[in-house]
C-alpha cells in the first residue's frame, strides 16, 4: 500500500474531541497523533487538561447514581449492544489501531475481537453479582452481605493494546454499576474515542463513559486530578511500574481503591524434556507478537544445555522464515514498527550492552531499512544475567538466550527480579511441570503455551507487577464494595 494508506481512517468512527458527559468537547489546544510507520500525522486531537478532567469526573459522578440503580439486566443489555457494535465495526476499529499503533492489521483485527469479548463477558457477569446470607449468632438477627459499585473509576491505559486495555477495565466497571473516566495513552487516543462513539450508539447513558485525551505535556496534570479528586473512588492503571508507583502515592491521599497491571520481565524456560519444535513455535509468538511490545512478552529465554544449540538454531531459522517486517497494512507483515524512536533506542542499547559483554548476534541486531521506527527481529546467544537485556524489560523484538544446567538454577534466575507478571516453560515431565508451575513467582504461567491471555482467565501479577486481577469472574470484584447489613430485633 502507499505510504499514506494508513491515513484513510473510517470517518464515521474518528473523533477528535474529548467525550465528557455524552458531549464531544473541543479544546483550545490540540496535539498530533502520528503513524509510527511513516511518521505522518493522522490528525489533531483535543488536548484536555486538568479542567476537562475535573469536568469528566463530575459528569461521571452525576451519572453514577442512575447507572448504579439501573437493573443489572438493563446494564447487561447496553453492554451487549456495545459488544455487537464493536463486532459490526471490527474492520474500521482495527484500521484505527494499525494507523495509530502500527501493529499488523491481522493482529489489530484480533485485538478488536479480544477487546469486544470483554464487553460480552462482563455483560453476562453483570447479572451474577451475588451477595450472601450468613447464619447469625443470635436468633433475633439476620445477617446479609451486599455488593455495591465503588463509584467513579478512573481508567488509565497504555498504547500497546489501545482498545483491549480499555474494555477489560470498562466492561467490568460498567457491569458493576460504576461510571468511568478514561485517559488513553497520548500515542493512541483515537481508539478510545472510537469506542466512545460506539458507546453512545449503544445507549450507554451520558456521563457513564468519558474520555479525556491529552498530550504528554498534560499527562501529569490530568493524572493528578484523576488520582486525587475525592469524587473518584477507584484507579485502574496499566503501564510501567515506575508510573504505577507515582499513581499509588497520589491515590493514597484519599485512600482510593486501586488496580495496577504493571511491568513484566517474563522468563521462558525450555527444559531438556521439552518438545523443541513446540517450544520454538511458542517462543516465536510469545516474543514477537506486536513486535515484542506487550507486557506479557517473553523477555528472557532460559534453555537447558542438552537442547540449547538445537533450540537456538531452530529459533533463528523460524525468525528468518516466519517474521516479515513492514507497514501494518501490508498483508505479509508480521512485525510492524515500534511505537516511537525512543523504543528503538532502548532495543539498540540492550543489544550494544550485551554484545560488549560477550553476547553473539545470531540474527537481526539493527534497525530495518524501512524507517527509523522499524527494527529487525533479533536473537542473541551467549547471554548472561549481568546484561541489561536480562535485568530490564526491553519491550521490543529482542530475544536473549541464557544457557542453564539444572532446574533449580533456571527457577532461581527466573525469580531473581522484583516483578512477576507472566512466565512460560516447556517440559514433558509431569512432576517437573507441577514443581516449576508452583515455584515460579508470577501471576500467570504458560505451560507448553506461548499465548495465555483470555477473557475467562484472571490477568495480573505479583511482586511489583501490580495489584488486583482483570478479566474472568474475579475482574468485576475490583469494582465492588462489600457491605455487611445486620437486621436486629426480629
Coordinates of C-alpha atoms in Angstrom, one line a residue, residues 18-23 55-61 63 152 155 170 179-184 193 205-213:
X18 CA -12.8 14.6 24.3
X19 CA -16.0 12.9 25.5
X20 CA -17.4 14.5 28.6
X21 CA -21.0 13.9 29.8
X22 CA -22.0 12.5 26.5
X23 CA -20.8 15.5 24.5
X55 CA -15.4 18.1 34.4
X56 CA -15.3 14.5 33.3
X57 CA -15.1 13.3 36.9
X58 CA -18.2 15.4 37.8
X59 CA -20.1 14.1 34.8
X60 CA -19.3 10.6 35.8
X61 CA -20.3 11.3 39.4
X63 CA -24.4 9.9 36.1
X152 CA -16.4 6.7 39.7
X155 CA -9.1 4.3 33.9
X170 CA -14.5 -0.5 31.5
X179 CA -19.1 5.1 35.8
X180 CA -15.7 5.8 34.2
X181 CA -13.3 8.4 33.1
X182 CA -10.7 7.1 30.6
X183 CA -7.3 8.7 30.0
X184 CA -5.9 6.9 26.9
X193 CA -12.6 7.9 21.2
X205 CA -26.0 7.0 29.1
X206 CA -24.3 10.3 29.0
X207 CA -21.5 10.5 31.6
X208 CA -21.2 6.8 32.1
X209 CA -18.2 6.6 29.7
X210 CA -16.0 9.7 29.5
X211 CA -12.7 10.1 27.6
X212 CA -10.1 12.8 28.3
X213 CA -7.3 12.5 25.7

